[in-house]
Coordinates of C-alpha atoms in Angstrom, one line a residue:
Chain A
X1 CA 36.2 -56.7 -50.8
X2 CA 34.4 -60.6 -51.3
X3 CA 37.9 -61.6 -52.0
X4 CA 39.3 -60.8 -48.0
X5 CA 36.7 -62.3 -46.5
X6 CA 36.1 -66.1 -46.1
X7 CA 35.6 -68.4 -48.2
X8 CA 36.7 -65.6 -51.0
X9 CA 39.7 -65.2 -49.7
X10 CA 40.9 -68.8 -51.0
X11 CA 41.6 -67.7 -54.5
X12 CA 44.3 -65.5 -52.9
X13 CA 45.8 -67.8 -49.9
X14 CA 49.4 -68.8 -50.5
X15 CA 49.8 -71.1 -47.3
X16 CA 47.5 -72.9 -45.0
X17 CA 48.3 -73.9 -41.1
X18 CA 46.6 -76.5 -39.4
X19 CA 46.1 -77.0 -35.6
X20 CA 46.0 -80.4 -35.1
X21 CA 44.3 -82.3 -32.3
X22 CA 40.4 -81.8 -32.3
X23 CA 41.1 -80.8 -36.1
X24 CA 43.6 -84.2 -37.4
X25 CA 41.8 -86.1 -34.7
X26 CA 40.5 -86.5 -31.6
X27 CA 42.9 -87.8 -28.4
X28 CA 42.1 -90.6 -26.1
X29 CA 42.9 -94.4 -25.6
X30 CA 45.5 -95.9 -27.2
X31 CA 47.1 -92.4 -29.1
X32 CA 42.8 -91.0 -30.4
X33 CA 41.1 -91.2 -33.8
X34 CA 41.4 -89.6 -37.0
X35 CA 38.2 -87.2 -37.4
X36 CA 36.0 -88.2 -40.2
X37 CA 37.5 -86.6 -43.7
X38 CA 40.5 -85.0 -42.0
X39 CA 43.3 -87.6 -44.0
X40 CA 41.6 -86.9 -47.1
X41 CA 41.0 -83.0 -46.8
X42 CA 45.6 -83.3 -45.7
X43 CA 45.8 -85.2 -48.5
X44 CA 44.2 -82.5 -51.2
X45 CA 45.8 -80.0 -49.2
X46 CA 49.2 -81.3 -50.2
X47 CA 48.6 -82.1 -53.7
X48 CA 47.3 -78.1 -53.8
X49 CA 49.6 -75.4 -55.1
X50 CA 49.4 -74.2 -51.3
X51 CA 51.8 -74.6 -48.7
X52 CA 51.0 -77.0 -45.2
X53 CA 52.5 -76.5 -42.0
X54 CA 51.3 -77.9 -38.8
X55 CA 50.7 -75.9 -35.6
X56 CA 50.2 -77.6 -32.0
X57 CA 50.3 -77.4 -28.4
X58 CA 51.0 -80.6 -27.8
X59 CA 53.3 -80.8 -25.3
X60 CA 52.2 -84.6 -24.4
X61 CA 54.9 -86.1 -26.4
X62 CA 58.2 -85.0 -28.4
X63 CA 57.8 -84.2 -31.7
X64 CA 59.1 -87.1 -33.0
X65 CA 57.1 -89.6 -31.4
X66 CA 53.9 -87.2 -31.9
X67 CA 54.5 -87.5 -35.8
X68 CA 54.8 -91.5 -35.7
X69 CA 51.3 -91.2 -33.6
X70 CA 50.1 -89.2 -36.4
X71 CA 51.7 -91.6 -39.6
X72 CA 50.0 -94.4 -37.8
X73 CA 46.4 -93.0 -37.6
X74 CA 47.1 -92.3 -41.3
X75 CA 48.7 -88.9 -41.9
X76 CA 50.8 -87.8 -44.4
X77 CA 53.4 -85.7 -42.3
X78 CA 56.9 -85.2 -41.5
X79 CA 58.4 -83.9 -38.3
X80 CA 59.6 -81.0 -40.5
X81 CA 56.6 -79.5 -40.9
X82 CA 55.2 -79.5 -37.4
X83 CA 55.6 -76.7 -34.9
X84 CA 55.2 -77.1 -31.1
X85 CA 55.9 -75.6 -28.1
X86 CA 59.0 -77.2 -26.6
X87 CA 61.7 -76.6 -29.4
X88 CA 60.3 -72.8 -29.6
X89 CA 61.1 -72.7 -25.5
X90 CA 64.6 -74.7 -25.4
X91 CA 65.6 -71.8 -28.1
X92 CA 64.2 -69.1 -25.9
X93 CA 65.8 -70.6 -22.5
X94 CA 69.5 -71.0 -24.7
X95 CA 69.2 -67.5 -26.0
X96 CA 68.4 -65.6 -22.5
X97 CA 70.0 -68.3 -20.1
X98 CA 67.5 -70.0 -17.8
X99 CA 67.8 -73.2 -16.3
X100 CA 64.3 -74.6 -16.1
X101 CA 63.0 -76.3 -13.5
X102 CA 60.4 -78.2 -15.2
X103 CA 56.7 -79.8 -15.0
X104 CA 55.8 -81.0 -18.5
X105 CA 54.4 -84.8 -19.2
X106 CA 57.3 -87.3 -19.4
X107 CA 57.2 -87.8 -23.1
X108 CA 58.4 -85.0 -23.5
X109 CA 61.2 -84.7 -21.4
X110 CA 63.7 -85.4 -24.4
X111 CA 62.8 -81.8 -25.8
X112 CA 64.9 -80.8 -23.0
X113 CA 67.8 -82.7 -23.0
X114 CA 70.2 -80.4 -24.0
X115 CA 69.0 -77.7 -21.6
X116 CA 71.2 -77.5 -18.6
X117 CA 68.8 -77.7 -15.3
X118 CA 70.9 -77.6 -12.6
X119 CA 70.1 -74.6 -10.0
X120 CA 67.0 -73.5 -11.8
X121 CA 66.3 -69.9 -12.3
X122 CA 62.9 -70.7 -13.7
X123 CA 60.1 -73.0 -14.3
X124 CA 58.3 -74.4 -17.3
X125 CA 55.3 -76.0 -17.7
X126 CA 53.6 -77.7 -20.4
X127 CA 50.3 -80.1 -20.4
X128 CA 51.9 -82.5 -17.3
X129 CA 48.3 -84.5 -17.3
X130 CA 48.2 -86.8 -14.6
X131 CA 51.3 -85.3 -13.4
X132 CA 49.7 -82.1 -12.2
X133 CA 49.5 -83.0 -8.8
X134 CA 49.6 -80.8 -5.7
X135 CA 52.5 -82.0 -4.7
X136 CA 54.4 -81.1 -8.1
X137 CA 52.6 -78.0 -8.4
X138 CA 53.4 -76.8 -5.0
X139 CA 57.3 -78.1 -6.3
X140 CA 57.1 -75.2 -8.4
X141 CA 55.3 -73.0 -7.1
X142 CA 58.5 -73.2 -4.8
X143 CA 60.9 -73.0 -7.0
X144 CA 59.2 -69.7 -8.2
X145 CA 58.6 -67.9 -5.0
X146 CA 62.1 -68.4 -3.9
X147 CA 63.8 -66.5 -7.0
X148 CA 64.2 -63.1 -6.6
X149 CA 62.4 -62.5 -10.0
X150 CA 60.3 -65.0 -10.6
X151 CA 60.1 -66.4 -14.3
X152 CA 57.6 -68.5 -15.7
X153 CA 57.2 -70.2 -19.0
X154 CA 54.1 -71.9 -19.8
X155 CA 54.3 -74.2 -22.9
X156 CA 50.8 -72.9 -24.6
X157 CA 48.2 -71.1 -22.3
X158 CA 44.8 -72.7 -23.8
X159 CA 41.8 -73.3 -21.4
X160 CA 40.9 -76.9 -22.0
X161 CA 40.9 -79.6 -24.7
X162 CA 38.3 -82.8 -25.5
X163 CA 39.9 -85.8 -24.3
X164 CA 38.5 -89.1 -24.9
X165 CA 34.7 -88.5 -24.2
X166 CA 34.8 -85.3 -22.5
X167 CA 36.8 -82.4 -21.4
X168 CA 39.7 -81.8 -19.7
X169 CA 41.8 -78.8 -18.3
X170 CA 44.8 -77.5 -20.4
X171 CA 47.9 -76.1 -19.2
X172 CA 46.5 -72.8 -19.5
X173 CA 44.5 -73.4 -16.2
X174 CA 47.5 -74.4 -14.3
X175 CA 49.8 -71.6 -15.7
X176 CA 47.0 -69.2 -14.1
X177 CA 47.0 -70.9 -10.9
X178 CA 50.7 -70.2 -10.7
X179 CA 50.7 -66.6 -12.1
X180 CA 47.5 -66.1 -9.0
X181 CA 50.2 -67.9 -6.3
X182 CA 52.9 -66.0 -6.9
X183 CA 51.1 -62.6 -8.3
X184 CA 53.5 -62.6 -12.1
X185 CA 52.7 -63.2 -15.1
X186 CA 53.8 -66.2 -17.5
X187 CA 55.6 -65.6 -20.7
X188 CA 53.6 -68.6 -23.1
X189 CA 55.8 -69.9 -25.7
X190 CA 53.2 -71.6 -28.4
X191 CA 49.8 -71.0 -29.2
X192 CA 48.3 -67.6 -29.4
X193 CA 52.3 -65.8 -28.9
X194 CA 52.1 -63.8 -31.7
X195 CA 55.9 -64.7 -32.2
X196 CA 55.0 -68.5 -32.2
X197 CA 52.7 -67.7 -35.3
X198 CA 55.4 -65.3 -36.8
X199 CA 58.0 -68.5 -37.2
X200 CA 55.6 -70.8 -38.7
X201 CA 55.2 -67.8 -41.5
X202 CA 58.8 -67.2 -41.8
X203 CA 59.3 -70.8 -42.8
X204 CA 56.9 -70.8 -44.9
X205 CA 58.3 -67.3 -46.2
X206 CA 54.9 -65.7 -46.2
X207 CA 52.8 -62.3 -45.4
X208 CA 50.1 -63.3 -42.9
X209 CA 47.7 -62.4 -45.3
X210 CA 48.8 -64.8 -47.2
X211 CA 48.0 -67.3 -45.0
X212 CA 44.8 -68.9 -43.4
X213 CA 45.0 -71.0 -40.1
X214 CA 42.1 -73.6 -39.0
X215 CA 41.5 -75.0 -35.6
X216 CA 38.9 -75.9 -32.9
X217 CA 39.7 -73.6 -30.1
X218 CA 38.5 -70.3 -30.6
X219 CA 40.6 -67.7 -28.3
X220 CA 44.2 -69.6 -29.3
X221 CA 44.3 -71.5 -32.9
X222 CA 41.3 -68.3 -34.8
X223 CA 42.0 -65.1 -31.8
X224 CA 45.7 -66.1 -32.4
X225 CA 46.3 -66.5 -36.0
X226 CA 43.8 -63.0 -36.2
X227 CA 46.2 -61.1 -33.9
X228 CA 48.8 -61.7 -36.2
X229 CA 47.3 -60.5 -39.2
X230 CA 46.3 -63.7 -40.6
X231 CA 42.7 -65.1 -41.2
X232 CA 40.7 -68.0 -38.6
X233 CA 38.5 -70.7 -39.4
X234 CA 36.8 -72.4 -36.5
X235 CA 35.9 -75.9 -37.4
X236 CA 33.0 -77.6 -35.2
X237 CA 35.1 -80.6 -34.1
X238 CA 37.4 -81.2 -31.6
X239 CA 36.8 -78.6 -28.5
X240 CA 34.2 -76.3 -30.3
X241 CA 31.0 -75.6 -28.3
X242 CA 28.4 -73.8 -30.0
X243 CA 28.9 -70.4 -27.5
X244 CA 31.9 -70.1 -29.6
X245 CA 29.8 -68.5 -31.6
X246 CA 28.1 -65.9 -30.0
X247 CA 31.9 -65.2 -28.1
X248 CA 32.5 -61.8 -26.4
X249 CA 35.9 -61.2 -28.2
X250 CA 36.9 -63.2 -30.7
X251 CA 34.8 -63.6 -34.0
X252 CA 35.9 -66.1 -36.4
X253 CA 36.5 -65.1 -40.4
X254 CA 34.6 -68.8 -40.9
X255 CA 32.9 -71.6 -38.8
X256 CA 32.9 -75.0 -40.5
X257 CA 31.6 -78.6 -39.7
X258 CA 35.1 -79.9 -40.1
X259 CA 38.5 -80.2 -41.8
X260 CA 37.0 -82.1 -44.9
X261 CA 34.5 -78.8 -45.7
X262 CA 36.7 -76.3 -45.4
X263 CA 39.5 -77.4 -47.7
X264 CA 36.9 -78.3 -50.0
X265 CA 35.4 -74.8 -50.1
X266 CA 39.0 -73.3 -50.5
X267 CA 40.1 -75.9 -52.9
X268 CA 36.6 -74.9 -55.2
X269 CA 37.5 -71.5 -54.9
X270 CA 40.8 -71.8 -56.3
X271 CA 39.2 -73.7 -59.7
Chain B
X1 CA 30.9 -50.5 31.2
X2 CA 28.4 -50.9 33.5
X3 CA 25.5 -48.7 32.5
X4 CA 26.3 -45.7 34.8
X5 CA 24.4 -42.5 36.4
X6 CA 27.1 -40.4 34.4
X7 CA 26.4 -42.1 31.1
X8 CA 22.5 -41.6 31.7
X9 CA 23.2 -37.7 32.3
X10 CA 25.2 -37.5 29.5
X11 CA 22.9 -39.0 26.6
X12 CA 19.8 -36.5 28.0
X13 CA 22.2 -34.0 27.7
X14 CA 23.1 -35.1 24.2
X15 CA 19.7 -35.1 23.5
X16 CA 18.7 -31.9 24.9
X17 CA 21.6 -30.5 22.8
X18 CA 20.1 -32.0 19.7
X19 CA 16.7 -30.3 20.3
X20 CA 18.7 -27.1 20.7
X21 CA 20.5 -26.8 18.0
X22 CA 17.8 -27.8 14.9
X23 CA 18.1 -24.6 12.7
X24 CA 14.9 -22.5 12.3
X25 CA 15.3 -21.7 8.6
X26 CA 17.8 -24.4 7.4
X27 CA 16.0 -27.4 9.1
X28 CA 12.6 -26.9 10.6
X29 CA 10.6 -24.8 8.1
X30 CA 11.2 -27.0 5.4
X31 CA 9.5 -29.8 7.5
X32 CA 6.5 -27.5 7.8
X33 CA 8.1 -26.9 11.4
X34 CA 8.6 -23.5 11.1
X35 CA 7.6 -20.7 13.6
X36 CA 4.1 -19.6 11.9
X37 CA 3.5 -23.2 10.9
X38 CA 1.3 -25.5 12.3
X39 CA 0.2 -23.0 14.9
X40 CA -3.5 -23.0 15.0
X41 CA -5.4 -19.7 15.6
X42 CA -6.3 -18.1 19.2
X43 CA -8.6 -19.7 20.5
X44 CA -8.1 -23.2 18.6
X45 CA -7.3 -26.3 20.6
X46 CA -3.4 -27.0 20.0
X47 CA -2.8 -30.2 18.7
X48 CA 0.0 -32.1 19.3
X49 CA 2.1 -31.0 16.1
X50 CA 1.9 -27.6 17.9
X51 CA 2.7 -28.6 21.2
X52 CA 5.9 -30.2 19.9
X53 CA 6.7 -27.2 18.2
X54 CA 6.5 -25.2 21.5
X55 CA 8.9 -27.9 23.3
X56 CA 11.8 -27.2 20.6
X57 CA 10.9 -23.7 21.3
X58 CA 11.3 -23.2 24.7
X59 CA 13.9 -25.9 24.7
X60 CA 16.0 -23.8 22.3
X61 CA 15.4 -20.5 24.3
X62 CA 16.1 -21.5 27.6
X63 CA 19.0 -24.4 27.2
X64 CA 21.4 -22.7 25.0
X65 CA 23.4 -21.3 27.3
X66 CA 23.5 -23.4 30.2
X67 CA 24.5 -26.6 28.1
X68 CA 27.8 -24.5 27.3
X69 CA 29.1 -25.5 30.6
X70 CA 28.2 -29.6 30.8
X71 CA 29.2 -29.8 27.0
X72 CA 32.6 -28.7 28.1
X73 CA 32.8 -31.0 30.6
X74 CA 32.3 -33.8 28.4
X75 CA 34.7 -32.8 26.0
X76 CA 37.5 -32.7 27.9
X77 CA 36.4 -36.3 29.5
X78 CA 36.7 -37.9 26.2
X79 CA 40.1 -36.1 25.5
X80 CA 41.0 -37.4 28.8
X81 CA 39.9 -41.2 27.5
X82 CA 41.7 -40.6 24.6
X83 CA 45.1 -39.8 26.5
X84 CA 44.3 -42.9 28.5
X85 CA 44.3 -45.1 25.2
X86 CA 47.3 -43.5 24.1
X87 CA 49.0 -44.4 27.1
X88 CA 47.9 -48.0 27.0
X89 CA 49.0 -48.5 23.6
X90 CA 51.8 -50.8 24.4
X91 CA 49.8 -52.9 26.8
X92 CA 48.7 -55.8 26.2
X93 CA 46.5 -56.3 23.2
X94 CA 43.4 -57.6 25.0
X95 CA 43.4 -55.2 27.2
X96 CA 43.9 -52.4 24.5
X97 CA 41.5 -54.3 22.6
X98 CA 38.4 -54.0 25.3
X99 CA 39.4 -50.3 26.0
X100 CA 39.1 -49.5 22.2
X101 CA 35.6 -51.6 22.5
X102 CA 34.2 -49.4 25.1
X103 CA 35.2 -46.0 23.7
X104 CA 33.2 -47.4 20.5
X105 CA 30.6 -48.2 22.6
X106 CA 30.4 -45.0 23.7
X107 CA 30.2 -43.2 20.5
X108 CA 27.3 -45.5 18.6
X109 CA 25.2 -48.4 19.7
X110 CA 27.4 -51.3 19.8
X111 CA 25.5 -54.8 19.6
X112 CA 28.1 -57.3 18.6
X113 CA 31.7 -57.8 18.2
X114 CA 33.2 -59.9 15.5
X115 CA 36.8 -61.8 17.1
X116 CA 38.6 -63.2 14.7
X117 CA 40.8 -66.2 16.0
X118 CA 44.1 -67.3 15.0
X119 CA 46.1 -63.9 15.5
X120 CA 44.4 -62.1 17.6
X121 CA 42.9 -64.7 20.2
X122 CA 45.5 -67.3 19.6
X123 CA 48.8 -67.9 17.5
X124 CA 48.9 -71.9 17.0
X125 CA 48.6 -73.2 20.1
X126 CA 49.3 -70.3 22.4
X127 CA 46.9 -68.4 23.7
X128 CA 48.0 -63.9 23.0
X129 CA 48.6 -62.5 26.4
X130 CA 45.4 -60.9 28.0
X131 CA 43.2 -62.3 25.5
X132 CA 41.5 -64.7 27.7
X133 CA 40.7 -61.9 30.7
X134 CA 39.5 -59.4 27.6
X135 CA 37.3 -61.8 26.0
X136 CA 35.9 -62.4 29.7
X137 CA 35.2 -58.6 30.7
X138 CA 33.7 -58.3 26.9
X139 CA 31.0 -61.2 27.6
X140 CA 30.1 -59.0 31.0
X141 CA 29.2 -56.4 28.7
X142 CA 25.4 -56.2 27.2
X143 CA 27.1 -56.7 24.0
X144 CA 27.0 -60.3 21.5
X145 CA 29.9 -62.2 20.6
X146 CA 31.2 -64.1 17.7
X147 CA 34.1 -65.6 16.5
X148 CA 35.0 -65.8 13.0
X149 CA 37.5 -67.1 10.6
X150 CA 38.4 -68.7 7.6
X151 CA 39.5 -72.2 7.6
X152 CA 38.9 -74.6 4.7
X153 CA 40.1 -77.8 6.9
X154 CA 38.7 -77.2 10.7
X155 CA 35.5 -78.0 11.5
X156 CA 34.0 -75.8 14.1
X157 CA 34.2 -78.3 16.7
X158 CA 37.9 -78.7 16.3
X159 CA 38.3 -75.0 16.9
X160 CA 36.0 -75.4 19.8
X161 CA 37.9 -77.5 21.4
X162 CA 41.5 -75.9 20.3
X163 CA 40.0 -72.5 21.8
X164 CA 38.7 -74.3 25.1
X165 CA 42.3 -76.2 25.7
X166 CA 43.8 -72.4 25.6
X167 CA 41.3 -71.6 28.6
X168 CA 38.7 -69.6 26.0
X169 CA 35.2 -70.0 26.7
X170 CA 33.4 -70.5 23.7
X171 CA 30.4 -72.3 22.2
X172 CA 30.4 -74.0 19.1
X173 CA 27.4 -71.6 18.2
X174 CA 29.2 -68.8 18.2
X175 CA 31.9 -69.7 15.9
X176 CA 31.5 -68.6 12.1
X177 CA 33.7 -69.7 10.1
X178 CA 34.0 -69.6 5.8
X179 CA 33.0 -73.3 6.1
X180 CA 29.8 -72.5 7.8
X181 CA 29.3 -69.3 5.1
X182 CA 29.3 -72.1 2.1
X183 CA 27.1 -74.6 3.8
X184 CA 24.3 -71.9 4.8
X185 CA 24.9 -70.6 0.6
X186 CA 24.6 -74.1 -0.2
X187 CA 21.3 -74.5 1.8
X188 CA 19.9 -71.2 0.7
X189 CA 20.2 -72.1 -3.4
X190 CA 19.2 -75.6 -2.4
X191 CA 22.3 -77.3 -4.4
X192 CA 24.1 -80.3 -4.1
X193 CA 27.9 -79.5 -4.0
X194 CA 30.6 -81.8 -4.8
X195 CA 33.0 -81.0 -2.1
X196 CA 36.3 -80.6 -2.5
X197 CA 37.2 -80.6 1.1
X198 CA 39.3 -82.3 3.2
X199 CA 37.6 -84.8 5.6
X200 CA 38.2 -83.1 8.6
X201 CA 35.9 -80.0 7.4
X202 CA 33.4 -82.3 5.6
X203 CA 31.8 -82.7 9.3
X204 CA 30.7 -78.6 8.7
X205 CA 28.8 -80.3 5.6
X206 CA 26.8 -83.4 7.9
X207 CA 23.3 -84.0 6.6
X208 CA 23.7 -82.0 3.0
X209 CA 22.7 -83.8 0.1
X210 CA 25.8 -84.4 -2.3
X211 CA 24.5 -87.2 -4.6
X212 CA 24.4 -86.8 -8.4
X213 CA 26.1 -82.9 -7.6
X214 CA 24.9 -79.6 -9.8
X215 CA 27.6 -77.8 -7.8
X216 CA 31.5 -77.5 -6.9
X217 CA 32.8 -76.2 -3.2
X218 CA 36.1 -75.6 -3.2
X219 CA 38.5 -74.8 0.3
X220 CA 42.0 -76.6 0.4
X221 CA 42.3 -80.0 -0.6
X222 CA 45.4 -81.4 -1.8
X223 CA 44.4 -85.3 -1.3
X224 CA 41.5 -83.8 -4.4
X225 CA 43.9 -81.5 -6.3
X226 CA 44.7 -84.1 -8.7
X227 CA 43.8 -84.0 -12.8
X228 CA 40.9 -86.6 -12.5
X229 CA 38.9 -84.5 -9.7
X230 CA 39.8 -80.9 -11.0
X231 CA 38.8 -82.2 -14.6
X232 CA 35.3 -83.6 -13.0
X233 CA 34.8 -80.6 -11.4
X234 CA 36.0 -78.1 -14.6
X235 CA 33.5 -80.3 -16.3
X236 CA 30.5 -79.0 -14.1
X237 CA 31.4 -75.5 -13.7
X238 CA 31.9 -75.2 -17.3
X239 CA 28.5 -76.5 -17.7
X240 CA 26.9 -73.8 -15.5
X241 CA 27.3 -75.5 -12.2
X242 CA 28.2 -72.4 -9.4
X243 CA 31.6 -72.7 -8.7
X244 CA 32.0 -71.6 -4.8
X245 CA 35.2 -70.7 -2.8
X246 CA 35.8 -70.4 0.8
X247 CA 38.3 -68.6 0.3
X248 CA 40.9 -67.6 -1.9
X249 CA 44.3 -67.2 -0.5
X250 CA 47.3 -67.6 -2.5
X251 CA 49.5 -69.9 -0.1
X252 CA 50.1 -70.5 3.6
X253 CA 52.9 -71.2 6.3
X254 CA 53.5 -74.8 6.6
X255 CA 56.2 -76.7 9.0
X256 CA 58.1 -77.5 5.9
X257 CA 57.7 -73.7 4.1
X258 CA 55.3 -72.1 2.1
X259 CA 52.6 -74.1 0.3
X260 CA 50.0 -73.6 -1.8
X261 CA 46.5 -72.3 -0.6
X262 CA 43.3 -72.9 -2.3
X263 CA 43.2 -69.5 -4.2
X264 CA 45.5 -70.8 -7.2
X265 CA 43.1 -73.7 -8.0
X266 CA 40.5 -71.4 -7.8
X267 CA 42.0 -69.4 -10.4
X268 CA 43.1 -72.0 -12.4
X269 CA 39.3 -73.4 -12.7
X270 CA 37.9 -69.5 -13.6
X271 CA 40.1 -69.1 -16.3
X272 CA 39.4 -72.5 -17.6
X273 CA 35.6 -72.0 -17.1
X274 CA 36.0 -68.7 -18.3
X275 CA 33.6 -67.9 -14.8
X276 CA 34.0 -66.1 -11.4
X277 CA 33.7 -68.3 -8.2
X278 CA 31.7 -66.9 -5.5
X279 CA 34.1 -66.4 -2.8
X280 CA 32.5 -66.7 1.1
X281 CA 35.1 -66.1 3.6
X282 CA 36.6 -63.2 4.3
X283 CA 37.0 -60.6 2.9
X284 CA 33.7 -60.5 1.1
X285 CA 30.5 -58.5 2.4
X286 CA 28.1 -61.5 2.6
X287 CA 30.7 -63.1 4.8
X288 CA 30.2 -60.4 7.7
X289 CA 26.5 -59.5 7.2
X290 CA 25.7 -63.2 7.3
X291 CA 27.9 -63.7 10.3
X292 CA 25.4 -61.1 12.3
X293 CA 22.7 -62.5 10.5
X294 CA 21.3 -64.1 13.6
X295 CA 22.2 -61.6 16.1
X296 CA 19.4 -59.3 14.7
X297 CA 21.7 -56.4 14.3
X298 CA 23.2 -54.8 11.6
X299 CA 26.4 -53.6 10.6
X300 CA 26.8 -50.5 11.6
X301 CA 25.6 -52.0 15.5
X302 CA 28.7 -54.1 15.1
X303 CA 32.7 -54.5 14.9
X304 CA 35.4 -56.8 13.6
X305 CA 38.4 -57.3 15.4
X306 CA 41.3 -59.3 13.8
X307 CA 45.0 -59.2 12.9
X308 CA 44.5 -59.3 9.0
X309 CA 44.6 -55.5 7.4
X310 CA 42.3 -56.6 4.5
X311 CA 40.4 -59.9 5.0
X312 CA 39.4 -58.8 8.8
X313 CA 39.6 -54.8 8.8
X314 CA 39.2 -54.2 5.3
X315 CA 36.4 -56.8 4.7
X316 CA 34.6 -55.6 7.6
X317 CA 34.3 -51.9 6.7
X318 CA 33.4 -53.1 3.4
X319 CA 30.0 -54.3 5.1
X320 CA 29.8 -51.1 7.0
X321 CA 31.1 -52.1 10.6
X322 CA 33.6 -50.9 11.6
X323 CA 37.4 -52.7 11.7
X324 CA 40.1 -53.0 14.5
X325 CA 43.4 -54.1 13.6
X326 CA 45.9 -55.8 16.5
X327 CA 48.9 -55.3 16.3
X328 CA 49.2 -59.3 17.0
X329 CA 49.3 -62.3 15.0
X330 CA 50.4 -61.1 11.3
X331 CA 50.4 -57.9 11.8
X332 CA 53.3 -56.2 10.5
X333 CA 54.5 -52.6 10.6
X334 CA 52.6 -50.8 7.7
X335 CA 49.8 -53.0 7.4
X336 CA 47.3 -50.0 8.5
X337 CA 48.3 -48.7 4.8
X338 CA 46.9 -51.9 3.0
X339 CA 42.8 -50.6 3.5
X340 CA 41.3 -47.9 1.4
X341 CA 40.0 -46.0 3.2
X342 CA 43.0 -46.0 5.9
X343 CA 41.1 -46.9 9.6
X344 CA 40.8 -43.5 11.8
X345 CA 43.9 -42.4 13.3
X346 CA 43.3 -43.4 16.6
X347 CA 42.0 -47.1 15.9

């Protein structure tokens, strides 16, 4: 049984999924800073026989700009390895014939270029940060309340993340606000939605038990992955808080100081 | 509502009746007050208890039959009252309201009447027909009157000014709002709040220390509902600062259409910080008990009158008061069904 528990499960792993913000880097002024040891850790994973994907709920930038930012920080990473909610949402919108009213950060707008946005019949919110003003939220609310069957898509459902030297409200808080106002339930695209994790697994061609998710968000990264049958590991960086280790509903399969430690422990199991 | 000779007689009859129906085995003997309990031997001085027992027994023996007549009369007069009430249903609200209060005052000790403002006394800048007169007549009865309302942006002073413009005689100290409730909670717990309130509401918090805040008070404040301020409030709440919500309304009607109320922002903070806000406005139980607290009257001695089935009537009933729904303001057919348990059929 030891092989199915952390860190014993490292032996049988075939793929690793990494959360980005709070695991690879901390966001903040000028694109943020890499977390100590994480650039090296990504290199080690790439050099191993493990498959590697990145899974983020980042919705302030489109994927190209986001990957460029990480390259500037020193990470070896390419767009095809990164899974983010916006492309997933675009696929859903097109498939189901939705024309969105967008409440997202300006940097994300290019992702939605190919989508018809006239006469909206749903609302899509992402982490709009400073654009989350009363006026903008009210506009989204009015679109929803004016629809016969209001539909709200949320790019991620996180509660908060670390920004510079403090914590900031994530899109989940604003999603809840609109849910409460319109008495509806939003559809989350991105973590912790099982469809989102499944699309990453499909891309790697792996079964859930062959993959490990490493993140700083206990509920969305760890809990979300566990719901899909994956193992979930939490790092004590980013938005991690000591109270996470006593959470009432989610218990991580393991908790490590940072990505560097996690990668070292996994690779040690495989030698 | 004057204290008439008739009501005096009615009370006397009720008391006598109460004594007359005390049941020997089921009630009196259980307390050691049965026929052969507490009565001393021959020649002993009868004690107070023995004397009371003798009195009860005499009343029961003598009064049972003659009481039938006045009781019959009282019952038929009550029936007359309720048909009168039926007939006046379609009359102006103020009159209806007063009639109901008077009927209830006869049934149980009524010491205080809480009245909602918007939708009950006035609708925007127009008084509800008959409401001023009803209020004047209520003032002549021996009950305390308080005006209670959920507001997150109007100070007591501005509410009084509006009511006076509409010829309601109201004093500031008779008004209890959700802002007053928040202030009293802040004072009781000696908190230093970060006030997410419109400037117009800050007046009601004059004198409250807001330096180095350790609590968040949140009302409807579009000016403060921006990324920076909400993040500040969130960080405080996540670190354990109490979150106090003036109320949790989802949205409200503005001249240009519907607009978000404070509720969604409260719900967002609750979700992000994984906590529950303390809501202080209607329909919270403590709102009603606080409104009554300086009147020295218990909830069972008070009624609440309002146009909101859930916030006014349901809330008051939940606090142990009687709740009366008026068919003015936001009232819509079928609102009665929104309260569980439903209000009594003739209310």
